[in-house]
């Protein structure tokens, strides 16, 4: 620890299984990342031993190269429960690669439930994000909006913390329309951070002064824009074409 900043850029990713939340989080931290991608960064055994921001991708590549869970556990000391969940993602990615460039409705639904983005599915099947999106919407596969339950199920949740998921059967809220969406600035970076959040907060406040209902989409839990009382609806979500649309 010294006087200079070494690390910044935390995100809050919410899903209904580990695979979904983990893949979302990786995309939130870096918008050039498609998810738990075995082709993003290929490292070596030494890089598996050191916990760095690149290690998740070294792990993905190692799982794709058929490293065993026991081998990876001895190298990384990561609990086998998490390693098995990561293996689920890589196995499904490999399955998609073998299907050609059209997936069945069941395969698309399963991919979405494991946190694969449209862009990531397109990468696996040599298609495009828009083609996957069109097929998915044509099949009626769309996400549901859920509320975070902050009261452990003791009584109905009324919090303003929302997220979208495919691991659900109904929405927790109604959609009356008439809202204005403000897109947040996502993760902080050293040298550019709070001033971007101030832009979002200033926009929300001015819209509120004009009597308009507001939606904030952001994934950064250390901002003012993600305070529950700054807007009418707060989506803790990744900032991407797919999610915003």
mmCIF file of N, CA and C in Angstrom, residues 35-151:
data_model
loop_
_atom_site.group_PDB
_atom_site.id
_atom_site.type_symbol
_atom_site.label_atom_id
_atom_site.label_comp_id
_atom_site.label_asym_id
_atom_site.label_seq_id
_atom_site.Cartn_x
_atom_site.Cartn_y
_atom_site.Cartn_z
ATOM 1 N N UNK A 35 -17.621 -11.777 -21.859
ATOM 2 C CA UNK A 35 -18.058 -12.662 -20.781
ATOM 3 C C UNK A 35 -16.879 -13.518 -20.354
ATOM 4 N N UNK A 36 -17.163 -14.720 -19.853
ATOM 5 C CA UNK A 36 -16.091 -15.649 -19.449
ATOM 6 C C UNK A 36 -15.570 -16.309 -20.722
ATOM 7 N N UNK A 37 -14.700 -15.579 -21.415
ATOM 8 C CA UNK A 37 -14.329 -15.898 -22.794
ATOM 9 C C UNK A 37 -13.003 -16.669 -22.836
ATOM 10 N N UNK A 38 -13.007 -17.912 -23.311
ATOM 11 C CA UNK A 38 -11.768 -18.711 -23.347
ATOM 12 C C UNK A 38 -10.738 -18.213 -24.356
ATOM 13 N N UNK A 39 -11.143 -17.282 -25.241
ATOM 14 C CA UNK A 39 -10.212 -16.778 -26.252
ATOM 15 C C UNK A 39 -9.715 -15.367 -25.966
ATOM 16 N N UNK A 40 -10.158 -14.783 -24.869
ATOM 17 C CA UNK A 40 -9.829 -13.373 -24.605
ATOM 18 C C UNK A 40 -8.355 -13.176 -24.250
ATOM 19 N N UNK A 41 -7.813 -14.089 -23.440
ATOM 20 C CA UNK A 41 -6.421 -13.922 -22.985
ATOM 21 C C UNK A 41 -5.856 -15.277 -22.610
ATOM 22 N N UNK A 42 -4.780 -15.659 -23.263
ATOM 23 C CA UNK A 42 -4.197 -16.979 -22.989
ATOM 24 C C UNK A 42 -2.941 -16.789 -22.144
ATOM 25 N N UNK A 43 -2.927 -17.340 -20.961
ATOM 26 C CA UNK A 43 -1.776 -17.174 -20.077
ATOM 27 C C UNK A 43 -1.039 -18.481 -19.876
ATOM 28 N N UNK A 44 -0.356 -18.582 -18.735
ATOM 29 C CA UNK A 44 0.375 -19.814 -18.411
ATOM 30 C C UNK A 44 0.103 -20.191 -16.952
ATOM 31 N N UNK A 45 0.717 -21.266 -16.505
ATOM 32 C CA UNK A 45 0.469 -21.751 -15.144
ATOM 33 C C UNK A 45 0.865 -20.737 -14.070
ATOM 34 N N UNK A 46 1.917 -19.962 -14.353
ATOM 35 C CA UNK A 46 2.335 -18.944 -13.377
ATOM 36 C C UNK A 46 1.234 -17.905 -13.194
ATOM 37 N N UNK A 47 0.580 -17.567 -14.304
ATOM 38 C CA UNK A 47 -0.496 -16.562 -14.226
ATOM 39 C C UNK A 47 -1.744 -17.109 -13.542
ATOM 40 N N UNK A 48 -1.875 -18.422 -13.489
ATOM 41 C CA UNK A 48 -2.992 -19.019 -12.743
ATOM 42 C C UNK A 48 -2.761 -18.907 -11.241
ATOM 43 N N UNK A 49 -1.490 -18.860 -10.832
ATOM 44 C CA UNK A 49 -1.181 -18.802 -9.393
ATOM 45 C C UNK A 49 -1.406 -17.404 -8.813
ATOM 46 N N UNK A 50 -1.240 -16.380 -9.662
ATOM 47 C CA UNK A 50 -1.335 -14.997 -9.172
ATOM 48 C C UNK A 50 -2.732 -14.426 -9.400
ATOM 49 N N UNK A 51 -3.401 -13.948 -8.340
ATOM 50 C CA UNK A 51 -4.736 -13.354 -8.530
ATOM 51 C C UNK A 51 -4.637 -11.955 -9.137
ATOM 52 N N UNK A 52 -4.859 -11.850 -10.432
ATOM 53 C CA UNK A 52 -4.827 -10.558 -11.124
ATOM 54 C C UNK A 52 -6.146 -10.363 -11.871
ATOM 55 N N UNK A 53 -6.286 -9.193 -12.492
ATOM 56 C CA UNK A 53 -7.508 -8.932 -13.270
ATOM 57 C C UNK A 53 -7.564 -9.765 -14.545
ATOM 58 N N UNK A 54 -6.427 -10.379 -14.936
ATOM 59 C CA UNK A 54 -6.418 -11.219 -16.146
ATOM 60 C C UNK A 54 -6.733 -12.688 -15.826
ATOM 61 N N UNK A 55 -6.633 -13.066 -14.550
ATOM 62 C CA UNK A 55 -6.722 -14.494 -14.226
ATOM 63 C C UNK A 55 -8.046 -15.160 -14.630
ATOM 64 N N UNK A 56 -9.200 -14.480 -14.509
ATOM 65 C CA UNK A 56 -10.429 -15.170 -14.955
ATOM 66 C C UNK A 56 -10.340 -15.676 -16.394
ATOM 67 N N UNK A 57 -9.645 -14.909 -17.255
ATOM 68 C CA UNK A 57 -9.573 -15.301 -18.667
ATOM 69 C C UNK A 57 -8.526 -16.395 -18.887
ATOM 70 N N UNK A 58 -7.480 -16.375 -18.055
ATOM 71 C CA UNK A 58 -6.494 -17.467 -18.087
ATOM 72 C C UNK A 58 -7.196 -18.762 -17.658
ATOM 73 N N UNK A 59 -8.072 -18.646 -16.662
ATOM 74 C CA UNK A 59 -8.855 -19.796 -16.190
ATOM 75 C C UNK A 59 -9.767 -20.326 -17.297
ATOM 76 N N UNK A 60 -10.444 -19.415 -17.991
ATOM 77 C CA UNK A 60 -11.348 -19.820 -19.080
ATOM 78 C C UNK A 60 -10.572 -20.578 -20.150
ATOM 79 N N UNK A 61 -9.397 -20.044 -20.506
ATOM 80 C CA UNK A 61 -8.563 -20.696 -21.533
ATOM 81 C C UNK A 61 -8.083 -22.069 -21.052
ATOM 82 N N UNK A 62 -7.733 -22.158 -19.760
ATOM 83 C CA UNK A 62 -7.254 -23.432 -19.201
ATOM 84 C C UNK A 62 -8.363 -24.480 -19.208
ATOM 85 N N UNK A 63 -9.579 -24.067 -18.854
ATOM 86 C CA UNK A 63 -10.718 -24.998 -18.867
ATOM 87 C C UNK A 63 -10.994 -25.465 -20.296
ATOM 88 N N UNK A 64 -10.846 -24.558 -21.256
ATOM 89 C CA UNK A 64 -11.044 -24.910 -22.673
ATOM 90 C C UNK A 64 -9.967 -25.901 -23.131
ATOM 91 N N UNK A 65 -8.785 -25.773 -22.521
ATOM 92 C CA UNK A 65 -7.672 -26.680 -22.857
ATOM 93 C C UNK A 65 -7.709 -27.972 -22.028
ATOM 94 N N UNK A 66 -8.842 -28.225 -21.407
ATOM 95 C CA UNK A 66 -9.084 -29.482 -20.674
ATOM 96 C C UNK A 66 -8.228 -29.678 -19.414
ATOM 97 N N UNK A 67 -7.854 -28.584 -18.776
ATOM 98 C CA UNK A 67 -7.266 -28.717 -17.435
ATOM 99 C C UNK A 67 -8.339 -29.312 -16.524
ATOM 100 N N UNK A 68 -7.949 -30.157 -15.581
ATOM 101 C CA UNK A 68 -8.935 -30.730 -14.660
ATOM 102 C C UNK A 68 -9.225 -29.754 -13.524
ATOM 103 N N UNK A 69 -10.374 -29.947 -12.877
ATOM 104 C CA UNK A 69 -10.745 -29.113 -11.726
ATOM 105 C C UNK A 69 -9.694 -29.243 -10.621
ATOM 106 N N UNK A 70 -9.201 -30.448 -10.410
ATOM 107 C CA UNK A 70 -8.184 -30.666 -9.367
ATOM 108 C C UNK A 70 -6.889 -29.904 -9.675
ATOM 109 N N UNK A 71 -6.469 -29.956 -10.943
ATOM 110 C CA UNK A 71 -5.262 -29.216 -11.347
ATOM 111 C C UNK A 71 -5.433 -27.722 -11.082
ATOM 112 N N UNK A 72 -6.584 -27.197 -11.509
ATOM 113 C CA UNK A 72 -6.826 -25.758 -11.356
ATOM 114 C C UNK A 72 -6.955 -25.372 -9.887
ATOM 115 N N UNK A 73 -7.552 -26.251 -9.109
ATOM 116 C CA UNK A 73 -7.673 -25.966 -7.668
ATOM 117 C C UNK A 73 -6.289 -25.885 -7.019
ATOM 118 N N UNK A 74 -5.389 -26.798 -7.398
ATOM 119 C CA UNK A 74 -4.052 -26.787 -6.781
ATOM 120 C C UNK A 74 -3.253 -25.559 -7.228
ATOM 121 N N UNK A 75 -3.498 -25.084 -8.443
ATOM 122 C CA UNK A 75 -2.782 -23.897 -8.937
ATOM 123 C C UNK A 75 -3.357 -22.598 -8.383
ATOM 124 N N UNK A 76 -4.688 -22.509 -8.350
ATOM 125 C CA UNK A 76 -5.335 -21.231 -8.009
ATOM 126 C C UNK A 76 -5.783 -21.140 -6.561
ATOM 127 N N UNK A 77 -6.019 -22.293 -5.932
ATOM 128 C CA UNK A 77 -6.621 -22.375 -4.587
ATOM 129 C C UNK A 77 -8.055 -21.827 -4.569
ATOM 130 N N UNK A 78 -8.660 -21.698 -5.746
ATOM 131 C CA UNK A 78 -10.079 -21.296 -5.828
ATOM 132 C C UNK A 78 -10.930 -22.518 -5.491
ATOM 133 N N UNK A 79 -11.961 -22.311 -4.700
ATOM 134 C CA UNK A 79 -12.843 -23.397 -4.281
ATOM 135 C C UNK A 79 -13.410 -24.134 -5.500
ATOM 136 N N UNK A 80 -13.498 -25.448 -5.391
ATOM 137 C CA UNK A 80 -13.951 -26.267 -6.529
ATOM 138 C C UNK A 80 -15.391 -25.949 -6.941
ATOM 139 N N UNK A 81 -16.197 -25.467 -6.003
ATOM 140 C CA UNK A 81 -17.583 -25.100 -6.345
ATOM 141 C C UNK A 81 -17.579 -24.041 -7.449
ATOM 142 N N UNK A 82 -16.733 -23.008 -7.274
ATOM 143 C CA UNK A 82 -16.648 -21.941 -8.274
ATOM 144 C C UNK A 82 -16.036 -22.460 -9.577
ATOM 145 N N UNK A 83 -15.009 -23.293 -9.466
ATOM 146 C CA UNK A 83 -14.363 -23.834 -10.676
ATOM 147 C C UNK A 83 -15.341 -24.672 -11.500
ATOM 148 N N UNK A 84 -16.196 -25.436 -10.812
ATOM 149 C CA UNK A 84 -17.201 -26.237 -11.532
ATOM 150 C C UNK A 84 -18.228 -25.353 -12.236
ATOM 151 N N UNK A 85 -18.586 -24.244 -11.604
ATOM 152 C CA UNK A 85 -19.515 -23.301 -12.239
ATOM 153 C C UNK A 85 -18.874 -22.682 -13.483
ATOM 154 N N UNK A 86 -17.594 -22.350 -13.381
ATOM 155 C CA UNK A 86 -16.875 -21.797 -14.535
ATOM 156 C C UNK A 86 -16.792 -22.825 -15.658
ATOM 157 N N UNK A 87 -16.600 -24.088 -15.276
ATOM 158 C CA UNK A 87 -16.552 -25.171 -16.267
ATOM 159 C C UNK A 87 -17.893 -25.290 -17.001
ATOM 160 N N UNK A 88 -19.006 -25.102 -16.285
ATOM 161 C CA UNK A 88 -20.332 -25.125 -16.922
ATOM 162 C C UNK A 88 -20.400 -24.135 -18.080
ATOM 163 N N UNK A 89 -19.855 -22.923 -17.849
ATOM 164 C CA UNK A 89 -19.892 -21.869 -18.870
ATOM 165 C C UNK A 89 -19.079 -22.293 -20.095
ATOM 166 N N UNK A 90 -17.866 -22.777 -19.858
ATOM 167 C CA UNK A 90 -16.979 -23.161 -20.962
ATOM 168 C C UNK A 90 -17.547 -24.348 -21.738
ATOM 169 N N UNK A 91 -18.143 -25.315 -21.008
ATOM 170 C CA UNK A 91 -18.769 -26.477 -21.679
ATOM 171 C C UNK A 91 -19.898 -26.027 -22.597
ATOM 172 N N UNK A 92 -20.710 -25.083 -22.114
ATOM 173 C CA UNK A 92 -21.842 -24.636 -22.938
ATOM 174 C C UNK A 92 -21.348 -23.821 -24.134
ATOM 175 N N UNK A 93 -20.295 -23.048 -23.909
ATOM 176 C CA UNK A 93 -19.700 -22.286 -25.011
ATOM 177 C C UNK A 93 -19.215 -23.240 -26.112
ATOM 178 N N UNK A 94 -18.558 -24.324 -25.694
ATOM 179 C CA UNK A 94 -18.043 -25.328 -26.641
ATOM 180 C C UNK A 94 -19.198 -25.998 -27.382
ATOM 181 N N UNK A 95 -20.280 -26.283 -26.651
ATOM 182 C CA UNK A 95 -21.471 -26.888 -27.273
ATOM 183 C C UNK A 95 -22.033 -25.976 -28.362
ATOM 184 N N UNK A 96 -22.110 -24.670 -28.059
ATOM 185 C CA UNK A 96 -22.634 -23.713 -29.048
ATOM 186 C C UNK A 96 -21.743 -23.672 -30.285
ATOM 187 N N UNK A 97 -20.425 -23.742 -30.085
ATOM 188 C CA UNK A 97 -19.498 -23.706 -31.219
ATOM 189 C C UNK A 97 -19.726 -24.870 -32.174
ATOM 190 N N UNK A 98 -20.187 -25.997 -31.623
ATOM 191 C CA UNK A 98 -20.362 -27.209 -32.443
ATOM 192 C C UNK A 98 -21.715 -27.271 -33.160
ATOM 193 N N UNK A 99 -22.612 -26.329 -32.867
ATOM 194 C CA UNK A 99 -23.973 -26.445 -33.413
ATOM 195 C C UNK A 99 -24.134 -25.825 -34.800
ATOM 196 N N UNK A 100 -23.100 -25.202 -35.346
ATOM 197 C CA UNK A 100 -23.299 -24.453 -36.577
ATOM 198 C C UNK A 100 -23.789 -23.070 -36.193
ATOM 199 N N UNK A 101 -24.416 -22.357 -37.134
ATOM 200 C CA UNK A 101 -24.770 -20.984 -36.750
ATOM 201 C C UNK A 101 -26.251 -20.750 -36.497
ATOM 202 N N UNK A 102 -26.989 -21.810 -36.187
ATOM 203 C CA UNK A 102 -28.372 -21.630 -35.740
ATOM 204 C C UNK A 102 -28.580 -22.462 -34.475
ATOM 205 N N UNK A 103 -29.072 -21.810 -33.420
ATOM 206 C CA UNK A 103 -29.361 -22.507 -32.168
ATOM 207 C C UNK A 103 -30.858 -22.751 -32.047
ATOM 208 N N UNK A 104 -31.246 -23.781 -31.306
ATOM 209 C CA UNK A 104 -32.667 -24.021 -31.034
ATOM 210 C C UNK A 104 -33.136 -23.044 -29.955
ATOM 211 N N UNK A 105 -34.454 -22.939 -29.812
ATOM 212 C CA UNK A 105 -35.026 -22.055 -28.784
ATOM 213 C C UNK A 105 -34.529 -22.457 -27.402
ATOM 214 N N UNK A 106 -34.468 -23.764 -27.150
ATOM 215 C CA UNK A 106 -34.026 -24.254 -25.842
ATOM 216 C C UNK A 106 -32.565 -23.885 -25.577
ATOM 217 N N UNK A 107 -31.744 -23.985 -26.612
ATOM 218 C CA UNK A 107 -30.321 -23.642 -26.457
ATOM 219 C C UNK A 107 -30.132 -22.151 -26.188
ATOM 220 N N UNK A 108 -30.907 -21.314 -26.883
ATOM 221 C CA UNK A 108 -30.807 -19.865 -26.655
ATOM 222 C C UNK A 108 -31.247 -19.529 -25.233
ATOM 223 N N UNK A 109 -32.350 -20.134 -24.800
ATOM 224 C CA UNK A 109 -32.846 -19.877 -23.444
ATOM 225 C C UNK A 109 -31.809 -20.306 -22.404
ATOM 226 N N UNK A 110 -31.223 -21.468 -22.618
ATOM 227 C CA UNK A 110 -30.221 -21.964 -21.662
ATOM 228 C C UNK A 110 -28.992 -21.050 -21.639
ATOM 229 N N UNK A 111 -28.584 -20.585 -22.832
ATOM 230 C CA UNK A 111 -27.437 -19.667 -22.909
ATOM 231 C C UNK A 111 -27.729 -18.381 -22.143
ATOM 232 N N UNK A 112 -28.931 -17.846 -22.336
ATOM 233 C CA UNK A 112 -29.288 -16.592 -21.651
ATOM 234 C C UNK A 112 -29.355 -16.799 -20.142
ATOM 235 N N UNK A 113 -29.812 -17.968 -19.722
ATOM 236 C CA UNK A 113 -29.898 -18.253 -18.282
ATOM 237 C C UNK A 113 -28.516 -18.438 -17.653
ATOM 238 N N UNK A 114 -27.519 -18.716 -18.490
ATOM 239 C CA UNK A 114 -26.145 -18.826 -17.988
ATOM 240 C C UNK A 114 -25.383 -17.524 -18.168
ATOM 241 N N UNK A 115 -26.086 -16.466 -18.527
ATOM 242 C CA UNK A 115 -25.451 -15.151 -18.582
ATOM 243 C C UNK A 115 -24.730 -14.813 -19.871
ATOM 244 N N UNK A 116 -24.961 -15.594 -20.935
ATOM 245 C CA UNK A 116 -24.335 -15.264 -22.217
ATOM 246 C C UNK A 116 -25.045 -14.071 -22.849
ATOM 247 N N UNK A 117 -24.279 -13.104 -23.330
ATOM 248 C CA UNK A 117 -24.877 -11.976 -24.049
ATOM 249 C C UNK A 117 -25.124 -12.389 -25.500
ATOM 250 N N UNK A 118 -25.961 -11.616 -26.184
ATOM 251 C CA UNK A 118 -26.211 -11.892 -27.605
ATOM 252 C C UNK A 118 -24.902 -11.858 -28.402
ATOM 253 N N UNK A 119 -24.051 -10.888 -28.059
ATOM 254 C CA UNK A 119 -22.770 -10.729 -28.762
ATOM 255 C C UNK A 119 -21.879 -11.953 -28.558
ATOM 256 N N UNK A 120 -21.921 -12.484 -27.332
ATOM 257 C CA UNK A 120 -21.112 -13.653 -26.981
ATOM 258 C C UNK A 120 -21.622 -14.908 -27.710
ATOM 259 N N UNK A 121 -22.950 -15.052 -27.782
ATOM 260 C CA UNK A 121 -23.548 -16.175 -28.522
ATOM 261 C C UNK A 121 -23.148 -16.069 -29.998
ATOM 262 N N UNK A 122 -23.226 -14.842 -30.537
ATOM 263 C CA UNK A 122 -22.870 -14.609 -31.942
ATOM 264 C C UNK A 122 -21.412 -14.991 -32.207
ATOM 265 N N UNK A 123 -20.549 -14.670 -31.272
ATOM 266 C CA UNK A 123 -19.119 -15.009 -31.399
ATOM 267 C C UNK A 123 -18.938 -16.530 -31.472
ATOM 268 N N UNK A 124 -19.696 -17.256 -30.653
ATOM 269 C CA UNK A 124 -19.557 -18.718 -30.605
ATOM 270 C C UNK A 124 -20.074 -19.401 -31.872
ATOM 271 N N UNK A 125 -21.112 -18.817 -32.494
ATOM 272 C CA UNK A 125 -21.730 -19.503 -33.647
ATOM 273 C C UNK A 125 -21.426 -18.807 -34.977
ATOM 274 N N UNK A 126 -20.452 -17.880 -34.965
ATOM 275 C CA UNK A 126 -20.080 -17.138 -36.178
ATOM 276 C C UNK A 126 -21.258 -16.407 -36.808
ATOM 277 N N UNK A 127 -21.973 -15.670 -35.974
ATOM 278 C CA UNK A 127 -23.105 -14.883 -36.457
ATOM 279 C C UNK A 127 -22.879 -13.437 -36.020
ATOM 280 N N UNK A 128 -23.944 -12.645 -36.002
ATOM 281 C CA UNK A 128 -23.819 -11.259 -35.530
ATOM 282 C C UNK A 128 -24.761 -11.043 -34.356
ATOM 283 N N UNK A 129 -24.451 -10.038 -33.549
ATOM 284 C CA UNK A 129 -25.291 -9.733 -32.392
ATOM 285 C C UNK A 129 -26.739 -9.455 -32.813
ATOM 286 N N UNK A 130 -26.914 -8.689 -33.898
ATOM 287 C CA UNK A 130 -28.273 -8.330 -34.333
ATOM 288 C C UNK A 130 -29.049 -9.543 -34.841
ATOM 289 N N UNK A 131 -28.353 -10.483 -35.491
ATOM 290 C CA UNK A 131 -29.019 -11.704 -35.979
ATOM 291 C C UNK A 131 -29.486 -12.557 -34.802
ATOM 292 N N UNK A 132 -28.635 -12.671 -33.782
ATOM 293 C CA UNK A 132 -29.006 -13.444 -32.584
ATOM 294 C C UNK A 132 -30.167 -12.763 -31.868
ATOM 295 N N UNK A 133 -30.080 -11.439 -31.756
ATOM 296 C CA UNK A 133 -31.147 -10.665 -31.104
ATOM 297 C C UNK A 133 -32.495 -10.858 -31.819
ATOM 298 N N UNK A 134 -32.443 -10.811 -33.160
ATOM 299 C CA UNK A 134 -33.674 -10.956 -33.954
ATOM 300 C C UNK A 134 -34.282 -12.346 -33.758
ATOM 301 N N UNK A 135 -33.432 -13.382 -33.796
ATOM 302 C CA UNK A 135 -33.919 -14.746 -33.599
ATOM 303 C C UNK A 135 -34.503 -14.921 -32.190
ATOM 304 N N UNK A 136 -33.776 -14.416 -31.185
ATOM 305 C CA UNK A 136 -34.212 -14.546 -29.788
ATOM 306 C C UNK A 136 -35.567 -13.860 -29.573
ATOM 307 N N UNK A 137 -35.700 -12.643 -30.108
ATOM 308 C CA UNK A 137 -36.970 -11.922 -29.937
ATOM 309 C C UNK A 137 -38.097 -12.600 -30.713
ATOM 310 N N UNK A 138 -37.755 -13.148 -31.900
ATOM 311 C CA UNK A 138 -38.753 -13.871 -32.689
ATOM 312 C C UNK A 138 -39.294 -15.092 -31.954
ATOM 313 N N UNK A 139 -38.447 -15.685 -31.107
ATOM 314 C CA UNK A 139 -38.857 -16.854 -30.316
ATOM 315 C C UNK A 139 -39.529 -16.449 -29.000
ATOM 316 N N UNK A 140 -39.623 -15.131 -28.775
ATOM 317 C CA UNK A 140 -40.273 -14.649 -27.543
ATOM 318 C C UNK A 140 -39.418 -14.826 -26.297
ATOM 319 N N UNK A 141 -38.111 -14.925 -26.471
ATOM 320 C CA UNK A 141 -37.208 -15.084 -25.322
ATOM 321 C C UNK A 141 -36.698 -13.709 -24.911
ATOM 322 N N UNK A 142 -37.312 -13.153 -23.880
ATOM 323 C CA UNK A 142 -36.924 -11.830 -23.378
ATOM 324 C C UNK A 142 -36.773 -11.903 -21.859
ATOM 325 N N UNK A 143 -36.003 -10.988 -21.281
ATOM 326 C CA UNK A 143 -35.746 -11.083 -19.839
ATOM 327 C C UNK A 143 -36.896 -10.549 -18.991
ATOM 328 N N UNK A 144 -36.852 -10.887 -17.709
ATOM 329 C CA UNK A 144 -37.816 -10.381 -16.736
ATOM 330 C C UNK A 144 -37.111 -9.419 -15.784
ATOM 331 N N UNK A 145 -37.876 -8.473 -15.261
ATOM 332 C CA UNK A 145 -37.326 -7.509 -14.300
ATOM 333 C C UNK A 145 -37.659 -7.973 -12.886
ATOM 334 N N UNK A 146 -36.626 -8.107 -12.072
ATOM 335 C CA UNK A 146 -36.821 -8.544 -10.681
ATOM 336 C C UNK A 146 -36.314 -7.474 -9.718
ATOM 337 N N UNK A 147 -36.913 -7.471 -8.530
ATOM 338 C CA UNK A 147 -36.452 -6.577 -7.464
ATOM 339 C C UNK A 147 -35.514 -7.339 -6.541
ATOM 340 N N UNK A 148 -34.512 -6.626 -6.016
ATOM 341 C CA UNK A 148 -33.669 -7.249 -5.003
ATOM 342 C C UNK A 148 -34.458 -7.263 -3.699
ATOM 343 N N UNK A 149 -34.551 -8.436 -3.094
ATOM 344 C CA UNK A 149 -35.273 -8.564 -1.832
ATOM 345 C C UNK A 149 -34.325 -8.230 -0.686
ATOM 346 N N UNK A 150 -34.515 -7.063 -0.077
ATOM 347 C CA UNK A 150 -33.626 -6.641 1.021
ATOM 348 C C UNK A 150 -34.199 -7.010 2.394
ATOM 349 N N UNK A 151 -35.338 -7.696 2.417
ATOM 350 C CA UNK A 151 -35.966 -8.030 3.708
ATOM 351 C C UNK A 151 -36.086 -9.541 3.911
#
